[in-house]
Coordinates of C-alpha atoms and ligand atoms in Angstrom, one line a residue:
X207 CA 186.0 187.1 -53.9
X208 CA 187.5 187.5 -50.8
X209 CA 186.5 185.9 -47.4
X210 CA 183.5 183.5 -48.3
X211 CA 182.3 180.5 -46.2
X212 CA 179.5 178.3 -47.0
X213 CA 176.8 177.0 -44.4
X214 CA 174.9 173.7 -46.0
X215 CA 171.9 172.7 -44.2
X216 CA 171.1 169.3 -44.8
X217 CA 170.3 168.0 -40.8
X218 CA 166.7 167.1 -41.7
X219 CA 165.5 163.4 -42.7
X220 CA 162.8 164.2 -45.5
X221 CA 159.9 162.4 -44.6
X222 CA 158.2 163.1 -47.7
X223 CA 160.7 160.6 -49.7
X224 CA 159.6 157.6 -47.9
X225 CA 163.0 156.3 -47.5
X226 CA 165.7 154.7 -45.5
X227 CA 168.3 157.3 -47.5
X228 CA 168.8 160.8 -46.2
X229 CA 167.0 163.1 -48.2
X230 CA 170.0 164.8 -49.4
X231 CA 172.1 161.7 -50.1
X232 CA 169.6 160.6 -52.8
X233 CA 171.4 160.6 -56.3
X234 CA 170.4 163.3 -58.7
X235 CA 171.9 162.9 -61.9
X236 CA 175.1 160.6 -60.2
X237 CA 175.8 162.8 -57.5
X238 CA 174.3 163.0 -54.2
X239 CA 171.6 165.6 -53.8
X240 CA 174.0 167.7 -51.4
X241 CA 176.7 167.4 -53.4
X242 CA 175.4 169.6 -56.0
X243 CA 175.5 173.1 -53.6
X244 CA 178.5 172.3 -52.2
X245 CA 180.3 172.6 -55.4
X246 CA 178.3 175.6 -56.4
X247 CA 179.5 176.7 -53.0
X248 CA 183.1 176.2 -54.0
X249 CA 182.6 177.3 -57.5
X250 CA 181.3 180.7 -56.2
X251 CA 184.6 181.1 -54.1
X252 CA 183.7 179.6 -51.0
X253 CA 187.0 178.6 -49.2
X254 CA 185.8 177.1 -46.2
X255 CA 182.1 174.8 -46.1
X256 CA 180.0 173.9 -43.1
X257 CA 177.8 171.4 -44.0
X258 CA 175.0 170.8 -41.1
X259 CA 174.3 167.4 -40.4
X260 CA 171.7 165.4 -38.3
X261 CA 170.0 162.2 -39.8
X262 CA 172.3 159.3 -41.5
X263 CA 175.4 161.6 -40.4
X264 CA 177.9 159.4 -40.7
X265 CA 176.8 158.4 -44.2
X266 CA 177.1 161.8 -45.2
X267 CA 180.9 162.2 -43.9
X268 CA 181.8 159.3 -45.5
X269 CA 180.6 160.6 -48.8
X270 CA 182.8 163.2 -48.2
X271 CA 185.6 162.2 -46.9
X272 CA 188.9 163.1 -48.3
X273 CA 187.2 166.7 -49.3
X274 CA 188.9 169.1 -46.9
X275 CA 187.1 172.5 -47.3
X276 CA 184.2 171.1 -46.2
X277 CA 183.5 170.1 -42.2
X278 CA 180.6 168.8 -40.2
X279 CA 178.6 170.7 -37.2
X280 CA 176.2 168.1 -36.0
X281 CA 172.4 169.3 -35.1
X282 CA 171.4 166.2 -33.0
X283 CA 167.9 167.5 -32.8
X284 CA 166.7 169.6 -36.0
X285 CA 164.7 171.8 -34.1
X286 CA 164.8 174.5 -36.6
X287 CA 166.9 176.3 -39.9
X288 CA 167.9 178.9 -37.2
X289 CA 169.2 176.4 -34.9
X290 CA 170.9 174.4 -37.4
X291 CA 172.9 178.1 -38.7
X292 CA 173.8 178.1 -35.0
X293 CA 175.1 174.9 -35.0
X294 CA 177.9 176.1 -37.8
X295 CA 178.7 178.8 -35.5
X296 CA 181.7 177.0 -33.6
X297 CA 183.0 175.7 -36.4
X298 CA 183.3 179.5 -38.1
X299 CA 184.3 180.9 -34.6
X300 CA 186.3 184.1 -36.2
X301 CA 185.1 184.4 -39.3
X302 CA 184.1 187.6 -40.4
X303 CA 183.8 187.6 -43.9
X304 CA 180.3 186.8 -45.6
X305 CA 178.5 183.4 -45.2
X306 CA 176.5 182.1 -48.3
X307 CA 174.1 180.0 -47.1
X308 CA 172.4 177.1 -48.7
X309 CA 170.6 174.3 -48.5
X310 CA 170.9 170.4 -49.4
X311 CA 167.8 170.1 -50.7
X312 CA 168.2 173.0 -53.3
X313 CA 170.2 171.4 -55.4
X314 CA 169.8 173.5 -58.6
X315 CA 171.1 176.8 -57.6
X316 CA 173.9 178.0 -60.0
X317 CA 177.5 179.7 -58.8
X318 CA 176.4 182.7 -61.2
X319 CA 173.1 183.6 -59.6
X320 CA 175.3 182.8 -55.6
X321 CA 177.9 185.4 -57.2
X322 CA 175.7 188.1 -58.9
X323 CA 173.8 187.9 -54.9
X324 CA 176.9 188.5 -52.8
X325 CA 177.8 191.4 -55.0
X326 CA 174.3 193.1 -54.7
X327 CA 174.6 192.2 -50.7
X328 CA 178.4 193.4 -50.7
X329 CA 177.3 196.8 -52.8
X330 CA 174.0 197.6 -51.2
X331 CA 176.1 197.6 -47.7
X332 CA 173.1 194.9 -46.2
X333 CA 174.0 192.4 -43.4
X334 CA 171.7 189.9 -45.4
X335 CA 170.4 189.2 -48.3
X336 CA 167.8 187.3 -49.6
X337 CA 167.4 184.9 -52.6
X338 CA 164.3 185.4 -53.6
X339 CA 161.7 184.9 -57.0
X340 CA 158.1 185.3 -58.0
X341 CA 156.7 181.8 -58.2
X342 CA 152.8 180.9 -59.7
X343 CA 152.3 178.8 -56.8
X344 CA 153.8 179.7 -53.5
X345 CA 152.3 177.8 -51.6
X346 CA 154.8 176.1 -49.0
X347 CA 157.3 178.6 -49.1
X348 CA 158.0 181.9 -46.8
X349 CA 156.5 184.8 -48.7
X350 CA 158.8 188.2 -48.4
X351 CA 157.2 190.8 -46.8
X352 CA 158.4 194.2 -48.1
X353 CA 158.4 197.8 -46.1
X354 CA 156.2 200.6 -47.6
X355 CA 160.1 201.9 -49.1
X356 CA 160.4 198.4 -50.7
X357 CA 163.0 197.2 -48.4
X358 CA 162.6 193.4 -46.9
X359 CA 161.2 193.7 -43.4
X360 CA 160.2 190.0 -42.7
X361 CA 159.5 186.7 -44.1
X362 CA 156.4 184.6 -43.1
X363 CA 156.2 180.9 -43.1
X364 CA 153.0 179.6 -45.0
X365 CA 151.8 178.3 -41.1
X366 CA 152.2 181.6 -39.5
X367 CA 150.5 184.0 -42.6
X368 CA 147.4 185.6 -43.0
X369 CA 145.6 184.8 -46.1
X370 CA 146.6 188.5 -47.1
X371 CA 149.9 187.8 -46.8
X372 CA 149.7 183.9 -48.4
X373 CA 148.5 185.5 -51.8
X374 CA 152.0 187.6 -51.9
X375 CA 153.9 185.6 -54.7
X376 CA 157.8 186.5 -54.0
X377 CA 158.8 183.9 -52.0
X378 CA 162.0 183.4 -50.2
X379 CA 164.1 180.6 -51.9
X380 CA 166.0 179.8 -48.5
X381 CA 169.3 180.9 -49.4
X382 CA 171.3 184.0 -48.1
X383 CA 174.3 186.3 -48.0
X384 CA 175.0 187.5 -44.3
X385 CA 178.1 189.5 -42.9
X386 CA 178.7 186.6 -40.8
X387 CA 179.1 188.7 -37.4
X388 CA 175.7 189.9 -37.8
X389 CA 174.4 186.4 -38.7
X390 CA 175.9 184.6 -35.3
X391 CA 174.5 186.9 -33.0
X392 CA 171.4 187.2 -34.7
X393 CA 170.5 183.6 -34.7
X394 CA 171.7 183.0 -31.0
X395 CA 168.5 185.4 -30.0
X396 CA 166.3 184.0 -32.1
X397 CA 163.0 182.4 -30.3
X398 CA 160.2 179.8 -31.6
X399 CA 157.1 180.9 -30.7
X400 CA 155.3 180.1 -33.8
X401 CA 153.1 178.1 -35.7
X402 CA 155.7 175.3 -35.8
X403 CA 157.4 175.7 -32.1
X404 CA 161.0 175.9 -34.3
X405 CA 164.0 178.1 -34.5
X406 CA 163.1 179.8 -37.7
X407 CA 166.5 181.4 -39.8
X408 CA 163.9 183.9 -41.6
X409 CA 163.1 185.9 -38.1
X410 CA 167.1 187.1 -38.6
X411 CA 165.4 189.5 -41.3
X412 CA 162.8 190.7 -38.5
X413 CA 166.1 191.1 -36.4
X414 CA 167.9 193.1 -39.4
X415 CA 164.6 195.9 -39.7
X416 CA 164.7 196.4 -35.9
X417 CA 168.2 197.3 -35.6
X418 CA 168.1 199.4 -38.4
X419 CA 170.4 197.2 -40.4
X420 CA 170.0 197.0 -44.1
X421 CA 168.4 193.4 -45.9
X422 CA 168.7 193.3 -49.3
X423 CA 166.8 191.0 -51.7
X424 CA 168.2 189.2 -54.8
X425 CA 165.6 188.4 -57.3
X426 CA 166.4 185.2 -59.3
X427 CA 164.6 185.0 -62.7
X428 CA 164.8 181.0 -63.6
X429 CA 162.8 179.2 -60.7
X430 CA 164.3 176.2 -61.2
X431 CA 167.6 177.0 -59.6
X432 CA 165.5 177.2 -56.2
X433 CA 163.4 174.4 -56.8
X434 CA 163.1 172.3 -53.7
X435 CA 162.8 168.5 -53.5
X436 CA 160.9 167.2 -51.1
X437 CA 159.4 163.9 -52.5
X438 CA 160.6 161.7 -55.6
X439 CA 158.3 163.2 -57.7
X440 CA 160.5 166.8 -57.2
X441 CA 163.5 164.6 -57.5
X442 CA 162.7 163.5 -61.2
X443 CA 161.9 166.7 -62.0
X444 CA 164.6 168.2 -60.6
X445 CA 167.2 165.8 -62.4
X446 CA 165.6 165.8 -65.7
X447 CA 166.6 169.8 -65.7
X448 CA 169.9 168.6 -63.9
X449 CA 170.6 166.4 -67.3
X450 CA 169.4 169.2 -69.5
X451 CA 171.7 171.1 -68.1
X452 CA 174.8 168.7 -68.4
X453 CA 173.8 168.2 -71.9
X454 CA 173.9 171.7 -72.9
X455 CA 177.1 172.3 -71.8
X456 CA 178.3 169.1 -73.7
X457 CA 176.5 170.5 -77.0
X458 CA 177.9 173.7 -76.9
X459 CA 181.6 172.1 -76.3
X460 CA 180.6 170.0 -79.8
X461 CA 179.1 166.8 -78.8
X462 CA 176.2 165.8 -80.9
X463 CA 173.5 164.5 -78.3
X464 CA 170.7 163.5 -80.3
X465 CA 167.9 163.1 -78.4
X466 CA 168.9 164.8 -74.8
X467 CA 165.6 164.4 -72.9
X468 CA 166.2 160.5 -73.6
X469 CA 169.8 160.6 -72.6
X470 CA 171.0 160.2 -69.3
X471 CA 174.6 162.0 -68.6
X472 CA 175.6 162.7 -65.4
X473 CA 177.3 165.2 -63.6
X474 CA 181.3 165.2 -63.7
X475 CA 181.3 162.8 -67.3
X476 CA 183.5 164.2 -69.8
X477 CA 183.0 163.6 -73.4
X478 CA 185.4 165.5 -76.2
X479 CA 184.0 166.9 -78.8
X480 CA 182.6 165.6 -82.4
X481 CA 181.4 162.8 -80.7
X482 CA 177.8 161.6 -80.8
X483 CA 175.6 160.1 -78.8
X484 CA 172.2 158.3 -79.2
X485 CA 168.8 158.0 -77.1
X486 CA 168.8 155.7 -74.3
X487 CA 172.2 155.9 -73.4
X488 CA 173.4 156.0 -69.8
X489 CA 176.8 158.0 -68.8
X490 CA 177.8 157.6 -65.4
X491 CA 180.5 157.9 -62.7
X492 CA 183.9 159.1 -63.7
X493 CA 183.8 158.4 -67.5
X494 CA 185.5 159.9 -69.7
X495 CA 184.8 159.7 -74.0
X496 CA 187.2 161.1 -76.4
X497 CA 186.3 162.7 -79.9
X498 CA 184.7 161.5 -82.9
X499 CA 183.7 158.6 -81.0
X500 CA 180.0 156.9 -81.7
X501 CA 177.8 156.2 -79.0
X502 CA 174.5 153.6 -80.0
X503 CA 171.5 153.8 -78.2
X504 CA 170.8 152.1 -74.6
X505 CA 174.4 151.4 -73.9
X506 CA 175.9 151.9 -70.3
X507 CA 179.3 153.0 -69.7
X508 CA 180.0 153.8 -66.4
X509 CA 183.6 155.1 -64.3
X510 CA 185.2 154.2 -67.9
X511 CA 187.8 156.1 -70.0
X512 CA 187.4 155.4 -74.1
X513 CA 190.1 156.9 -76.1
X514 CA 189.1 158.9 -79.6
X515 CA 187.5 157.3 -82.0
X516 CA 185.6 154.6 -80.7
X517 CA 182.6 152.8 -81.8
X518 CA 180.1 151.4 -78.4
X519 CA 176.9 149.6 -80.2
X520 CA 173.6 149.5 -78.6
X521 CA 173.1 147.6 -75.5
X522 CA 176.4 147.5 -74.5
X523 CA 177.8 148.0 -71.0
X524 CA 181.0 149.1 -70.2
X525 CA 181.6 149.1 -66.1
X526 CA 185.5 150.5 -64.8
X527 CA 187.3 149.8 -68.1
X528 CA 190.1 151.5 -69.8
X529 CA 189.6 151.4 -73.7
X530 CA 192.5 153.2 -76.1
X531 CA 191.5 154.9 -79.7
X532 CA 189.4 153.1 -82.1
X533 CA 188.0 150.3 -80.3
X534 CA 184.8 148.9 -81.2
X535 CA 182.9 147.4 -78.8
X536 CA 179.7 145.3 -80.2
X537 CA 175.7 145.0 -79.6
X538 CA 175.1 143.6 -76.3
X539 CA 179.0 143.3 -75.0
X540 CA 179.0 143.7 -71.1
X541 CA 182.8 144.4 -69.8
X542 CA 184.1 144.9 -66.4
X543 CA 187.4 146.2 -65.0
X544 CA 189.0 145.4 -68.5
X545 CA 191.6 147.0 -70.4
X546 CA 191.7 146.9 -73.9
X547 CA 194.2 148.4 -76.6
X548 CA 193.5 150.1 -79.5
X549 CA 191.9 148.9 -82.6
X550 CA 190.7 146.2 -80.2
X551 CA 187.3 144.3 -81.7
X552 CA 184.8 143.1 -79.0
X553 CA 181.6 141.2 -79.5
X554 CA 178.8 141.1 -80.2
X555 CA 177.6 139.5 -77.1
X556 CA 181.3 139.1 -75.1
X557 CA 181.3 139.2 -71.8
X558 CA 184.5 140.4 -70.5
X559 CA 185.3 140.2 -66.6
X560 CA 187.4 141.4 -64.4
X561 CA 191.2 141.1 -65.1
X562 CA 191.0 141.5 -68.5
X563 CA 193.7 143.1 -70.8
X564 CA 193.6 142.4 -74.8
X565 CA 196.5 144.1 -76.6
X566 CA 196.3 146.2 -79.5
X567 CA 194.1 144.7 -82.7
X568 CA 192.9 141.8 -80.4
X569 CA 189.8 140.7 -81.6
X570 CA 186.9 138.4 -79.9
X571 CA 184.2 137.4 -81.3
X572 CA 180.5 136.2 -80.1
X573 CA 179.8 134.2 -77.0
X574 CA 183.1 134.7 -75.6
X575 CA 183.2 135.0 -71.7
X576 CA 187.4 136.4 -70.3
X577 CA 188.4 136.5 -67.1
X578 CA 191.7 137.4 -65.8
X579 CA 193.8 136.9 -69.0
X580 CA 195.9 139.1 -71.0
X581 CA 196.0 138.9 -74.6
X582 CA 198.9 139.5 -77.2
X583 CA 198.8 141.8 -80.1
X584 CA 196.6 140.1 -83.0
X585 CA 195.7 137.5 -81.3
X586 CA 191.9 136.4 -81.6
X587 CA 189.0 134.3 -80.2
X588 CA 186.0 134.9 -82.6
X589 CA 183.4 132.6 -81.0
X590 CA 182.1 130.3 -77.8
X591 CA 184.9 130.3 -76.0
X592 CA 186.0 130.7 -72.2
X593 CA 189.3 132.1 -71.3
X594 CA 190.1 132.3 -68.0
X595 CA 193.1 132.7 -65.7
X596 CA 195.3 132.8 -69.0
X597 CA 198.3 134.3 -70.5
X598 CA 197.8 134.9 -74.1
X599 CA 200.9 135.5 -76.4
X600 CA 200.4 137.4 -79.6
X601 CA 199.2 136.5 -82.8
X602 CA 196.9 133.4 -81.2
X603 CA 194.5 132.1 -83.0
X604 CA 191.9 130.6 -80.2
X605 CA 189.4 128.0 -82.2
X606 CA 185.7 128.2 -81.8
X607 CA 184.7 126.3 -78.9
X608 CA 188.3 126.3 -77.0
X609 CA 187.8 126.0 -72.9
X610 CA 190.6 127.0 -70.2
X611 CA 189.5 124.3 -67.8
X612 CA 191.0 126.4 -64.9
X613 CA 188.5 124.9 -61.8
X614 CA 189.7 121.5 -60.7
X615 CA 186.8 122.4 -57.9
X616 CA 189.2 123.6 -55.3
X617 CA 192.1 125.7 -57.0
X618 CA 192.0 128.0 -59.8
X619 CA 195.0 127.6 -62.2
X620 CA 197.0 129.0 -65.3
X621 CA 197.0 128.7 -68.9
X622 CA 200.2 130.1 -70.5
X623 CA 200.1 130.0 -74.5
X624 CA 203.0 131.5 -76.2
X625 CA 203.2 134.0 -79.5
X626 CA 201.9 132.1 -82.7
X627 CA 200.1 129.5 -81.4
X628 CA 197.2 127.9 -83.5
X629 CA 194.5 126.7 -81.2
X630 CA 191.8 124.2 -83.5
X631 CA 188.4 124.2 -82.4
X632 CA 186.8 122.2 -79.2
X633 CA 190.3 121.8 -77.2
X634 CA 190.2 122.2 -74.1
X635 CA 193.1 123.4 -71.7
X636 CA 193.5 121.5 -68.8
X637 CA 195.4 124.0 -66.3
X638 CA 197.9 124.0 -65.2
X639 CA 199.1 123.7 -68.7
X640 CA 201.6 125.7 -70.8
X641 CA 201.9 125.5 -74.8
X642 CA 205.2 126.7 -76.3
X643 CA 205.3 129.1 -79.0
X644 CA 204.4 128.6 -82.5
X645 CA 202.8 125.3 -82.0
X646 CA 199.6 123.7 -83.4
X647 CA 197.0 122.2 -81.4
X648 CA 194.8 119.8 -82.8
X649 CA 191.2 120.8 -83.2
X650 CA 189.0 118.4 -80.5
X651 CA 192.2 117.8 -78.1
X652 CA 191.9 118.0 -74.7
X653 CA 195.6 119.4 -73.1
X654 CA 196.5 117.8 -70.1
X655 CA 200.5 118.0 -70.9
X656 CA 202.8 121.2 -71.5
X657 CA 203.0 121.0 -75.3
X658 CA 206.8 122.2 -76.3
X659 CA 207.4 125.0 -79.2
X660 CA 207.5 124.1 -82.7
X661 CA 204.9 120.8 -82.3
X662 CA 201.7 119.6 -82.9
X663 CA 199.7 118.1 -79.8
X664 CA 196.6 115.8 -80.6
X665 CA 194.7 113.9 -78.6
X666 CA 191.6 112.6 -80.1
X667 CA 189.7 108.8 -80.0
X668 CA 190.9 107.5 -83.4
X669 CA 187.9 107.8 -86.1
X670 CA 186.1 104.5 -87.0
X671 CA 183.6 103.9 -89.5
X672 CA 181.0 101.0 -89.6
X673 CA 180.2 100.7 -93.2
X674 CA 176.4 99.5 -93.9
X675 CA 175.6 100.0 -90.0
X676 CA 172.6 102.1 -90.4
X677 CA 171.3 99.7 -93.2
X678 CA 171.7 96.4 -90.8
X679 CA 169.9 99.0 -88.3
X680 CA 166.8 99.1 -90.0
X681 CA 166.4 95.4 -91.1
X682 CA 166.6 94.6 -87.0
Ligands
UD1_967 C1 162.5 177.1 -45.6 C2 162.3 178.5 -45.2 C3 161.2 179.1 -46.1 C4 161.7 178.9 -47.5 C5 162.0 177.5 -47.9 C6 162.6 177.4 -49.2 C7 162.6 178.7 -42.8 C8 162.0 178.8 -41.5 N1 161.8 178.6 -43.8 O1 161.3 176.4 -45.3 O2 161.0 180.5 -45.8 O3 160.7 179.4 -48.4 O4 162.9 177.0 -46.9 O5 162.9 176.1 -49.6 O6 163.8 178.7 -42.9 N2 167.2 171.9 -41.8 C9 168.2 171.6 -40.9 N3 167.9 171.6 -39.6 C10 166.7 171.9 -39.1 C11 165.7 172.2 -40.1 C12 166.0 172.2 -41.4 O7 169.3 171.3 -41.3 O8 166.5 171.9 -37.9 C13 167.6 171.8 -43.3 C14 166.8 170.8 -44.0 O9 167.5 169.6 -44.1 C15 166.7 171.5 -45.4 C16 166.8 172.9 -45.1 O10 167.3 173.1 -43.8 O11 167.8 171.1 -46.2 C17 165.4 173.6 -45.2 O12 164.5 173.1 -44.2 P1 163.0 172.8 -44.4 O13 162.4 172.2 -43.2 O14 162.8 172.1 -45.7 O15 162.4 174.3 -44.6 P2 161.1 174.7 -45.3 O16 160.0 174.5 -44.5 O17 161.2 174.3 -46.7
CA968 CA1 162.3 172.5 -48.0

């Protein structure tokens, strides 16, 4: 579609939500609440976006910065939706295509329905159109006022109707198609003498009838895609359809969701197809799952990529990490900004912290905290261990209960173990310390000297025994 530029209204504060957050900055399923109608604004071709702003501006531009289709016309007062259209004016001086306009706290409108309006306002040769649907209970919302002939004629606010006119049930859903000539002039002339002393967008249609210029309405069916949110309780509601949504779409690309009202996916997650996942699980940020991978309930992965066939157990969390194909990551592992290679094994129960790479097949067992290390091909630590600030050959075998001792309270430093090494249980590293490849390292030895290749380094307190001791113990 030709010539299509997007107003966003999203000036006010929403008092209702009791908050220090912008209304329209509050997440709904991972993306801001206004995020959502911009990209249905650009999805139903808008090339150019005016989003207006008032309260919490700047954390609004920051959101979006680095987006350049959309741009910022600041209402300093919100003294109306009228007024706030006029604001976008200047910043679509010459425009004269059509002007979809939306709002941030309608988050659920769909790029279809925007479409399917501007062709019945493009066909029907109106200067505006109206979104509009028939709602149980409309109370709160401008109820359309129809012309003996069925055209639109005017919309009344709840404040300003008669109770003849409050019981009318087709309400306007605050979103419009206008030929944008029409709309600029119209809401420069508008007034505010009524009920709530503000610049009101729906007089335009009053303005429309005068003139004799055509205003169309465009019926929605689903009233969800107009729900409003207002409070927090709107906003759960609103997001629990939000994740029905994104969960459709995933089970109709040939993911196996089991339980989607217990699942929590959010928008812009990709997962490929044949893979399942359980209740409880969280999806968030830019993650990305490939197929036949397995899921378990109540883990977390969030900004993450996993490759195919991967295996996540329950309770996991997985926070910025790059995994490759058929990793399993264990019950209760939490990871951050780690990379691991395929046919890696983690957990249960490692933590894995920033810095972290493990090479193909690596495998690390229980109670096992990483931090900045990298780890050869093969190599493994299977339980109670801390690696940190190391460089890991491959094929190392780390012994249950090995340390890096890499804080001498002032200066972090390195462990460097080459390919092949044999780490015994209980040693401690003292860094900065270096083993050379293919040694053997005693179990109980505490490394405070580079160890060459090829040898054995122990360091224990010889054994003694005290034959009969505990006997001569108990006579005393
Ligand atoms: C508006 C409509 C009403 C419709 C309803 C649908 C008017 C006068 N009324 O009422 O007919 O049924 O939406 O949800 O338009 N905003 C600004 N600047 C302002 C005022 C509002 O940017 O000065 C923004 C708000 O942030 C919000 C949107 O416009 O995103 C709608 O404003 P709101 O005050 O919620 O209008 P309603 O009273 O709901
Ligand atoms: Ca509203």
């Amino acid at each position: 579609m030709a010539d299509l530029a997007a107003v966003i209204l999203a000036a006010g504060k929403g008092t209702r939500m009791k908050s220090d957050l912008v209304k329209v900055m509050h997440p709904l399923a991972g993306a801001p609440m206004v995020a959502w109608p911009v990209e249905t604004a650009r999805q139903s071709g808008a090339s150019r976006i005016v989003a207006v702003i008032g309260h919490q501006a700047e954390t609004i531009r920051e959101y979006f910065a680095g987006q350049t289709d959309i741009s910022f016309a600041l209402q300093k007062e919100q003294l109306g939706t009228g007024h706030a259209v006029a604001c976008a004016a200047g910043l679509l001086g010459g425009f004269t295509g059509t002007v979809l306009i939306l709002c941030g706290d309608v988050p659920l409108i769909r790029s279809q329905t925007l479409r399917a309006m501007a062709e019945t306002h493009t066909a029907s040769g109106a200067v505006l159109t109206v979104l509009t649907t028939h709602v149980e209970n409309p109370c709160g919302y401008g109820r359309i006022i129809r012309g003996f002939d069925g055209r639109v004629i005017r919309i009344v606010e709840e404040k300003d109707a008669t109770p003849e006119e409050r019981s009318l049930s087709e309400i306007n859903a605050g979103i419009y198609c206008a030929d944008a000539p029409f709309l600029f002039e119209a809401v420069s002339r508008l007034g505010n003498d009524n009920a709530q002393g503000e610049y009101y967008l729906t007089d335009i249609v009053t303005q429309a009838a005068e003139r004799g210029l055509r205003c169309s309405a465009h019926a929605v069916a689903d009233p969800v895609e107009v729900m409003g949110v207002n409070d927090r309780v709107q906003l759960a509601e609103a997001a629990r359809h939000a994740r029905r949504r994104i969960g459709e779409t995933l089970m109709l690309d040939g993911v196996t969701i089991v339980d989607p009202s217990a699942t929590y996916i959010d928008r812009g997650v990709v997962v490929d197809r044949d893979t399942t996942v359980h209740p409880g699980v969280h999806l968030a940020g830019e993650t990305r799952i490939g197929t036949g991978c397995i899921v378990e309930s109540g883990a977390v992965i969030k900004g993450s990529t996993l490759g195919d066939g991967c295996v996540v157990e329950p309770g996991a969390v997985i926070r910025n990490c790059r995994i490759g194909n058929n990793v399993v990551v264990k019950a209760g592992t939490v990871m951050e900004d780690a990379m691991i290679h395929e046919h890696a094994a983690i957990g249960p129960m490692a933590h894995l912290r920033p810095g972290t790479e493990l090479g193909p097949q690596v495998k690390i067992g229980n109670f096992v905290e990483t931090k900045k290390i990298t780890m050869g091909e093969g190599s493994k630590a299977s339980h109670l261990t801390y690696l940190g600030d190391a460089a890991i050959g491959k094929n190392v075998n780390v012994g249950c209960g090995t340390i890096t001792c890499n804080y001498d309270g002032v200066r972090k430093h390195r462990t460097v173990i080459g390919d092949d090494v044999f780490v015994g249980s209980d040693v401690q590293f003292v860094a900065p310390v270096t083993i050379g490849r293919n040694s053997l390292i005693a179990a109980g030895t505490t490394v405070t000297r580079d160890v060459p290749p090829d040898s054995l380094a122990i360091a224990r307190v010889p054994q003694v025994n005290k034959e009969g001791w505990k006997l001569k113990k108990r006579e005393e």
